[in-house]
Structures are given as structure tokens and as C-alpha cells.
């Protein structure tokens, strides 16, 4: 895998953006319900679009499509993996079909997000199970695309010919190898606890962005041992980063 684009502004390691940069932390950001509030509007549209894409791809009724979506998401972490594995569906075509809607009009985020992120010192990389074209559009709409060193989407999460999205430990190991930074200086910022658990197993620092719209988040009242910092907004990350990184 290679970095997908270079930042617009000079970067201290711009000749090889995967090379470690002294003590700069590496911030691995999730996208949905982390960098933007996807539960407010966009998740509903994605659900409808995903179901329609399964119906069109497999020529099944809507109830069957919803059953398969749920089954494959629970088993593999992404519906598209089950469709590829059991039905021979082309992953790229399905990801494009299932995310072909007006994205910018549905994006919502906390106030002053570009400014807050700009104050966060270190390298910023997107690590999302969403498709690349969707992720790029969301970041551009939020006005933060240029702040990211690279975008790592589900399109690129393949190991030995099989898709391995988060929370795959093999994926997390690959991420650590490619960022070429100590795990203790690599921070995963996520709304999904099972993804944070994998990162913590490899020694990464973890930040749990609590969002009530994330599946199973309402079952967690305390803080799990694999969560180093729990925040309610990315603004909280600015105040907690020193404690997080020691």
C-alpha cells in the first residue's frame, strides 16, 4: 500500500511521508461519528442506499437484503466482505453503488473543526472502513482534507487477497509498519470500541469518541481498560493530549 496523496503544505517528512518524524505523534482518525456526526443524517441514507445496492446486486427482495446486510456486518465487520466471499460481488462496484448519493448536504460536524485539528501537532492519517470516494468527499466538505497526510480506506484494506478492515489485528500491524512510528506514539481515535481494543493489543494509544448513535455505545457507562482517553468531542482531544501522550 502507498500513501494516497501528499499534503499541500511542506511536511517535515514529505520526501517519504511514511518515515518517522522524531517525536511527532501519529494520529489515526476514524471518520463516521468521529470526525463528523454521521448519525444525524448520513447514516440513514447510507442504510437505505446499502439495502438498495444489495437488492440490485443480488436480485433479492428488501427483507432478504436487510437480513444479509446485518448478517455479514456482524460476521465480517463489513457487508461488502460477505457479498464478495459468498456471492462473488465486485467490491469496488458495490462500494461505489452503495455510496452514490449527495454526500455534502448530509455532513454535520462540531464547530470550528478545521481550527481544532490544525492545533493538534503531529501527523494525521485517516483510517476508515468507509470507501475512499466517500471519505474524501466528507473530508473536503468539512474543510480538513488538506490536513491529512494520507487516506487509508476500506478499498486498501486487503491482505493476501482478502479484505481485512478494522478491527483486524493484521491490518493494525500493517498500519504500524507503514507509519514507521512507535506504537506508543501512535494514537487511534475512534467511536467503535472493538477497533480500539485491537489497537491497544499492539501497544497503541487509544481515544474513545463517545457517540450515542454508534452501535452498542449505550451499553458502556464506564471506561474500558483498553481506552486511554474518553472524549465527547474532538475539542476535548486538545485538552487531553498531553495526558494521553505522557
C-alpha atoms as a printed R data frame, in Angstrom:
    type eleno elety resid chain resno       x       y      z
1   ATOM     1    CA   UNK     A     1   0.000   0.000  0.000
2   ATOM     2    CA   UNK     A     2   1.191   3.518 -0.671
3   ATOM     3    CA   UNK     A     3   0.278   6.940  0.671
4   ATOM     4    CA   UNK     A     4  -2.552   8.251 -1.443
5   ATOM     5    CA   UNK     A     5  -1.601  11.906 -1.675
6   ATOM     6    CA   UNK     A     6   0.959  14.341 -0.334
7   ATOM     7    CA   UNK     A     7  -0.126  17.272  1.815
8   ATOM     8    CA   UNK     A     8  -0.447  20.666  0.134
9   ATOM     9    CA   UNK     A     9   1.910  22.315  2.621
10  ATOM    10    CA   UNK     A    10   5.506  21.121  3.142
11  ATOM    11    CA   UNK     A    11   5.741  18.269  5.594
12  ATOM    12    CA   UNK     A    12   8.895  17.532  7.591
13  ATOM    13    CA   UNK     A    13   8.992  14.071  6.021
14  ATOM    14    CA   UNK     A    14   7.449  14.996  2.664
15  ATOM    15    CA   UNK     A    15  10.031  13.005  0.675
16  ATOM    16    CA   UNK     A    16   8.709   9.870  2.393
17  ATOM    17    CA   UNK     A    17   5.598  10.515  4.437
18  ATOM    18    CA   UNK     A    18   5.709   7.055  6.000
19  ATOM    19    CA   UNK     A    19   9.106   7.759  7.594
20  ATOM    20    CA   UNK     A    20   9.083   8.507 11.333
21  ATOM    21    CA   UNK     A    21   9.450  12.142 12.352
22  ATOM    22    CA   UNK     A    22  11.305  12.459 15.665
23  ATOM    23    CA   UNK     A    23   8.790  12.519 18.485
24  ATOM    24    CA   UNK     A    24   5.779  13.694 16.497
25  ATOM    25    CA   UNK     A    25   2.727  11.580 17.345
26  ATOM    26    CA   UNK     A    26   0.769   9.846 14.598
27  ATOM    27    CA   UNK     A    27  -2.967  10.442 14.865
28  ATOM    28    CA   UNK     A    28  -5.084   7.759 13.173
29  ATOM    29    CA   UNK     A    29  -8.584   9.157 12.772
30  ATOM    30    CA   UNK     A    30 -11.724   7.190 12.119
31  ATOM    31    CA   UNK     A    31 -14.326   9.031 10.020
32  ATOM    32    CA   UNK     A    32 -18.011   8.354 10.761
33  ATOM    33    CA   UNK     A    33 -19.193   9.520 14.190
34  ATOM    34    CA   UNK     A    34 -15.629  10.628 14.892
35  ATOM    35    CA   UNK     A    35 -14.746  13.466 12.522
36  ATOM    36    CA   UNK     A    36 -18.391  14.167 11.694
37  ATOM    37    CA   UNK     A    37 -21.815  13.381 13.108
38  ATOM    38    CA   UNK     A    38 -22.921  10.674 10.712
39  ATOM    39    CA   UNK     A    39 -25.833   9.588 12.906
40  ATOM    40    CA   UNK     A    40 -27.552  12.939 12.416
41  ATOM    41    CA   UNK     A    41 -28.434  12.379  8.763
42  ATOM    42    CA   UNK     A    42 -25.965  10.450  6.649
43  ATOM    43    CA   UNK     A    43 -26.253   7.006  8.291
44  ATOM    44    CA   UNK     A    44 -29.954   6.802  7.450
45  ATOM    45    CA   UNK     A    45 -29.209   7.486  3.796
46  ATOM    46    CA   UNK     A    46 -26.305   5.009  3.795
47  ATOM    47    CA   UNK     A    47 -28.586   2.326  5.269
48  ATOM    48    CA   UNK     A    48 -31.146   2.898  2.530
49  ATOM    49    CA   UNK     A    49 -28.500   3.039 -0.177
50  ATOM    50    CA   UNK     A    50 -26.762  -0.110  1.086
51  ATOM    51    CA   UNK     A    51 -30.011  -2.058  1.089
52  ATOM    52    CA   UNK     A    52 -30.831  -0.855 -2.417
53  ATOM    53    CA   UNK     A    53 -27.340  -1.847 -3.574
54  ATOM    54    CA   UNK     A    54 -27.740  -5.377 -2.153
55  ATOM    55    CA   UNK     A    55 -31.148  -5.694 -3.819
56  ATOM    56    CA   UNK     A    56 -29.704  -4.594 -7.165
57  ATOM    57    CA   UNK     A    57 -26.549  -6.688 -6.870
58  ATOM    58    CA   UNK     A    58 -28.173  -9.961 -5.778
59  ATOM    59    CA   UNK     A    59 -31.660  -9.518 -7.256
60  ATOM    60    CA   UNK     A    60 -33.322 -10.243 -3.922
61  ATOM    61    CA   UNK     A    61 -36.183  -8.582 -2.056
62  ATOM    62    CA   UNK     A    62 -35.638  -5.853  0.531
63  ATOM    63    CA   UNK     A    63 -36.183  -8.093  3.578
64  ATOM    64    CA   UNK     A    64 -33.571 -10.568  2.341
65  ATOM    65    CA   UNK     A    65 -31.176  -7.728  1.580
66  ATOM    66    CA   UNK     A    66 -31.503  -6.331  5.108
67  ATOM    67    CA   UNK     A    67 -31.014  -9.802  6.606
68  ATOM    68    CA   UNK     A    68 -27.829 -10.354  4.601
69  ATOM    69    CA   UNK     A    69 -26.515  -6.880  5.397
70  ATOM    70    CA   UNK     A    70 -26.880  -7.461  9.130
71  ATOM    71    CA   UNK     A    71 -25.509 -10.991  8.983
72  ATOM    72    CA   UNK     A    72 -22.376 -10.067  7.058
73  ATOM    73    CA   UNK     A    73 -21.732  -6.902  9.058
74  ATOM    74    CA   UNK     A    74 -21.802  -8.863 12.330
75  ATOM    75    CA   UNK     A    75 -19.677 -11.706 10.965
76  ATOM    76    CA   UNK     A    76 -17.066  -9.808  8.968
77  ATOM    77    CA   UNK     A    77 -17.238  -6.194 10.143
78  ATOM    78    CA   UNK     A    78 -18.376  -5.025  6.698
79  ATOM    79    CA   UNK     A    79 -21.278  -6.101  4.498
80  ATOM    80    CA   UNK     A    80 -19.162  -5.935  1.360
81  ATOM    81    CA   UNK     A    81 -16.851  -8.707  2.608
82  ATOM    82    CA   UNK     A    82 -19.734 -11.170  2.884
83  ATOM    83    CA   UNK     A    83 -21.013 -10.190 -0.551
84  ATOM    84    CA   UNK     A    84 -17.593 -10.784 -2.091
85  ATOM    85    CA   UNK     A    85 -16.985 -14.011 -0.190
86  ATOM    86    CA   UNK     A    86 -20.363 -15.656 -0.678
87  ATOM    87    CA   UNK     A    87 -21.771 -14.057 -3.827
88  ATOM    88    CA   UNK     A    88 -18.778 -13.038 -5.910
89  ATOM    89    CA   UNK     A    89 -19.758  -9.376 -5.951
90  ATOM    90    CA   UNK     A    90 -17.123  -6.880 -7.143
91  ATOM    91    CA   UNK     A    91 -16.155  -4.909 -4.044
92  ATOM    92    CA   UNK     A    92 -15.328  -1.612 -5.759
93  ATOM    93    CA   UNK     A    93 -18.534  -1.602 -7.769
94  ATOM    94    CA   UNK     A    94 -20.626  -2.317 -4.688
95  ATOM    95    CA   UNK     A    95 -18.903   0.343 -2.577
96  ATOM    96    CA   UNK     A    96 -19.485   2.922 -5.292
97  ATOM    97    CA   UNK     A    97 -23.117   1.880 -5.780
98  ATOM    98    CA   UNK     A    98 -23.889   1.883 -2.054
99  ATOM    99    CA   UNK     A    99 -22.442   5.380 -1.527
100 ATOM   100    CA   UNK     A   100 -23.778   7.121 -4.626
101 ATOM   101    CA   UNK     A   101 -25.829   9.940 -3.111
102 ATOM   102    CA   UNK     A   102 -25.472  13.646 -2.340
103 ATOM   103    CA   UNK     A   103 -22.874  13.473  0.428
104 ATOM   104    CA   UNK     A   104 -22.061  17.170  1.144
105 ATOM   105    CA   UNK     A   105 -25.640  18.138  2.039
106 ATOM   106    CA   UNK     A   106 -25.708  15.478  4.782
107 ATOM   107    CA   UNK     A   107 -22.397  16.221  6.524
108 ATOM   108    CA   UNK     A   108 -22.532  17.759 10.015
109 ATOM   109    CA   UNK     A   109 -19.683  18.334 12.476
110 ATOM   110    CA   UNK     A   110 -18.751  20.269 15.584
111 ATOM   111    CA   UNK     A   111 -17.969  23.962 15.297
112 ATOM   112    CA   UNK     A   112 -14.502  25.138 14.245
113 ATOM   113    CA   UNK     A   113 -13.316  21.619 13.401
114 ATOM   114    CA   UNK     A   114 -10.594  22.730 10.915
115 ATOM   115    CA   UNK     A   115  -9.115  25.080 13.516
116 ATOM   116    CA   UNK     A   116  -9.187  22.460 16.263
117 ATOM   117    CA   UNK     A   117  -7.463  19.868 14.097
118 ATOM   118    CA   UNK     A   118  -4.841  22.369 12.974
119 ATOM   119    CA   UNK     A   119  -3.816  22.860 16.609
120 ATOM   120    CA   UNK     A   120  -3.146  19.145 17.002
121 ATOM   121    CA   UNK     A   121   0.580  18.704 16.467
122 ATOM   122    CA   UNK     A   122   1.734  15.587 14.642
123 ATOM   123    CA   UNK     A   123   0.925  13.525 11.570
124 ATOM   124    CA   UNK     A   124  -2.737  12.925 10.745
125 ATOM   125    CA   UNK     A   125  -3.885   9.854  8.806
126 ATOM   126    CA   UNK     A   126  -7.436   8.759  8.087
127 ATOM   127    CA   UNK     A   127  -8.174   5.100  8.856
128 ATOM   128    CA   UNK     A   128 -11.737   4.256  7.922
129 ATOM   129    CA   UNK     A   129 -13.824   1.259  6.885
130 ATOM   130    CA   UNK     A   130 -15.698   3.579  4.535
131 ATOM   131    CA   UNK     A   131 -14.895   3.703  0.794
132 ATOM   132    CA   UNK     A   132 -12.304   6.193 -0.425
133 ATOM   133    CA   UNK     A   133 -14.510   8.382 -2.628
134 ATOM   134    CA   UNK     A   134 -16.973   8.844  0.240
135 ATOM   135    CA   UNK     A   135 -14.232   9.598  2.771
136 ATOM   136    CA   UNK     A   136 -12.530  12.119  0.501
137 ATOM   137    CA   UNK     A   137 -15.815  13.936 -0.135
138 ATOM   138    CA   UNK     A   138 -16.640  14.109  3.582
139 ATOM   139    CA   UNK     A   139 -13.204  15.494  4.478
140 ATOM   140    CA   UNK     A   140 -13.394  18.040  1.677
141 ATOM   141    CA   UNK     A   141 -16.854  19.134  2.816
142 ATOM   142    CA   UNK     A   142 -15.551  19.523  6.373
143 ATOM   143    CA   UNK     A   143 -12.661  21.652  5.083
144 ATOM   144    CA   UNK     A   144  -9.979  19.371  6.563
145 ATOM   145    CA   UNK     A   145  -8.859  17.245  3.604
146 ATOM   146    CA   UNK     A   146  -5.517  19.056  3.257
147 ATOM   147    CA   UNK     A   147  -4.636  18.411  6.895
148 ATOM   148    CA   UNK     A   148  -4.364  14.660  6.299
149 ATOM   149    CA   UNK     A   149  -1.094  13.114  5.236
150 ATOM   150    CA   UNK     A   150  -2.885  10.166  3.650
151 ATOM   151    CA   UNK     A   151  -6.240   8.441  3.455
152 ATOM   152    CA   UNK     A   152  -6.477   4.725  4.217
153 ATOM   153    CA   UNK     A   153  -9.952   3.438  3.327
154 ATOM   154    CA   UNK     A   154 -11.555   0.003  3.042
155 ATOM   155    CA   UNK     A   155 -10.580  -0.020 -0.639
156 ATOM   156    CA   UNK     A   156  -6.976  -0.514  0.516
157 ATOM   157    CA   UNK     A   157  -7.509  -2.899  3.434
158 ATOM   158    CA   UNK     A   158  -6.517  -6.092  1.662
159 ATOM   159    CA   UNK     A   159  -4.080  -8.704  2.933
160 ATOM   160    CA   UNK     A   160  -3.218 -11.824  0.960
161 ATOM   161    CA   UNK     A   161  -6.065 -11.109 -1.430
162 ATOM   162    CA   UNK     A   162  -8.765 -10.749  1.228
163 ATOM   163    CA   UNK     A   163 -10.332  -7.624  2.711
164 ATOM   164    CA   UNK     A   164  -9.243  -7.017  6.298
165 ATOM   165    CA   UNK     A   165 -10.956  -3.894  7.685
166 ATOM   166    CA   UNK     A   166 -10.878  -2.748 11.297
167 ATOM   167    CA   UNK     A   167 -10.757  -4.351 13.855
168 ATOM   168    CA   UNK     A   168  -8.398  -6.800 12.121
169 ATOM   169    CA   UNK     A   169  -5.164  -7.225 14.087
170 ATOM   170    CA   UNK     A   170  -3.363  -7.966 10.829
171 ATOM   171    CA   UNK     A   171  -4.495  -4.602  9.478
172 ATOM   172    CA   UNK     A   172  -3.372  -2.798 12.628
173 ATOM   173    CA   UNK     A   173   0.056  -4.438 12.373
174 ATOM   174    CA   UNK     A   174   0.315  -3.295  8.779
175 ATOM   175    CA   UNK     A   175  -0.636   0.227  9.789
176 ATOM   176    CA   UNK     A   176   2.078   0.325 12.439
177 ATOM   177    CA   UNK     A   177   4.639  -0.962  9.962
178 ATOM   178    CA   UNK     A   178   3.740   1.636  7.365
179 ATOM   179    CA   UNK     A   179   3.601   4.667  9.653
180 ATOM   180    CA   UNK     A   180   7.034   3.594 10.951
181 ATOM   181    CA   UNK     A   181   6.428   5.111 14.354
182 ATOM   182    CA   UNK     A   182   6.462   3.513 17.816
183 ATOM   183    CA   UNK     A   183   3.100   2.138 18.867
184 ATOM   184    CA   UNK     A   184   3.294   4.296 21.991
185 ATOM   185    CA   UNK     A   185   3.337   7.427 19.775
186 ATOM   186    CA   UNK     A   186   0.540   6.193 17.514
187 ATOM   187    CA   UNK     A   187  -2.986   7.115 18.590
188 ATOM   188    CA   UNK     A   188  -6.213   5.636 17.224
189 ATOM   189    CA   UNK     A   189  -9.221   7.935 17.623
190 ATOM   190    CA   UNK     A   190 -12.465   6.008 17.236
191 ATOM   191    CA   UNK     A   191 -16.126   5.758 18.180
192 ATOM   192    CA   UNK     A   192 -16.088   1.945 17.920
193 ATOM   193    CA   UNK     A   193 -14.697   0.139 20.956
194 ATOM   194    CA   UNK     A   194 -13.779  -3.150 19.278
195 ATOM   195    CA   UNK     A   195 -11.446  -1.256 16.936
196 ATOM   196    CA   UNK     A   196  -9.761   0.435 19.882
197 ATOM   197    CA   UNK     A   197  -9.300  -2.914 21.585
198 ATOM   198    CA   UNK     A   198  -7.280  -4.246 18.633
199 ATOM   199    CA   UNK     A   199  -5.105  -1.150 18.576
200 ATOM   200    CA   UNK     A   200  -4.430  -1.400 22.302
201 ATOM   201    CA   UNK     A   201  -3.341  -5.034 21.961
202 ATOM   202    CA   UNK     A   202  -0.480  -3.789 19.784
203 ATOM   203    CA   UNK     A   203   0.505  -1.025 22.187
204 ATOM   204    CA   UNK     A   204  -1.150   1.947 20.502
205 ATOM   205    CA   UNK     A   205  -2.697   4.758 22.485
206 ATOM   206    CA   UNK     A   206  -6.490   4.872 22.206
207 ATOM   207    CA   UNK     A   207  -9.080   7.632 22.279
208 ATOM   208    CA   UNK     A   208 -12.750   6.735 22.509
209 ATOM   209    CA   UNK     A   209 -15.022   9.338 20.933
210 ATOM   210    CA   UNK     A   210 -18.322   8.649 22.647
211 ATOM   211    CA   UNK     A   211 -21.282   8.999 20.296
212 ATOM   212    CA   UNK     A   212 -24.760   7.773 21.303
213 ATOM   213    CA   UNK     A   213 -25.514   6.850 17.688
214 ATOM   214    CA   UNK     A   214 -22.724   4.298 17.454
215 ATOM   215    CA   UNK     A   215 -23.928   0.671 17.801
216 ATOM   216    CA   UNK     A   216 -23.576  -0.668 21.362
217 ATOM   217    CA   UNK     A   217 -22.260   2.635 22.747
218 ATOM   218    CA   UNK     A   218 -25.239   2.883 25.101
219 ATOM   219    CA   UNK     A   219 -24.101  -0.322 26.789
220 ATOM   220    CA   UNK     A   220 -20.894   1.295 28.040
221 ATOM   221    CA   UNK     A   221 -21.176   3.503 31.090
222 ATOM   222    CA   UNK     A   222 -17.602   3.285 32.350
223 ATOM   223    CA   UNK     A   223 -14.228   3.261 30.654
224 ATOM   224    CA   UNK     A   224 -12.711   0.061 29.351
225 ATOM   225    CA   UNK     A   225  -9.118  -0.843 30.222
226 ATOM   226    CA   UNK     A   226  -8.099  -0.516 26.579
227 ATOM   227    CA   UNK     A   227  -9.310   3.103 26.383
228 ATOM   228    CA   UNK     A   228  -6.666   5.654 27.376
229 ATOM   229    CA   UNK     A   229  -8.856   8.709 26.939
230 ATOM   230    CA   UNK     A   230 -12.611   9.138 26.515
231 ATOM   231    CA   UNK     A   231 -13.897  12.331 24.902
232 ATOM   232    CA   UNK     A   232 -17.239  13.704 23.773
233 ATOM   233    CA   UNK     A   233 -15.852  15.937 21.023
234 ATOM   234    CA   UNK     A   234 -12.588  16.446 19.172
235 ATOM   235    CA   UNK     A   235 -12.169  19.722 21.022
236 ATOM   236    CA   UNK     A   236 -11.667  17.618 24.168
237 ATOM   237    CA   UNK     A   237  -8.708  15.944 22.475
238 ATOM   238    CA   UNK     A   238  -6.774  19.208 22.560
239 ATOM   239    CA   UNK     A   239  -7.055  19.430 26.331
240 ATOM   240    CA   UNK     A   240  -6.346  15.737 26.919
241 ATOM   241    CA   UNK     A   241  -3.466  15.166 24.511
242 ATOM   242    CA   UNK     A   242  -0.671  15.896 26.996
243 ATOM   243    CA   UNK     A   243  -2.037  13.363 29.458
244 ATOM   244    CA   UNK     A   244  -2.570  10.886 26.622
245 ATOM   245    CA   UNK     A   245   0.994  11.084 25.324
246 ATOM   246    CA   UNK     A   246   2.643  11.426 28.704
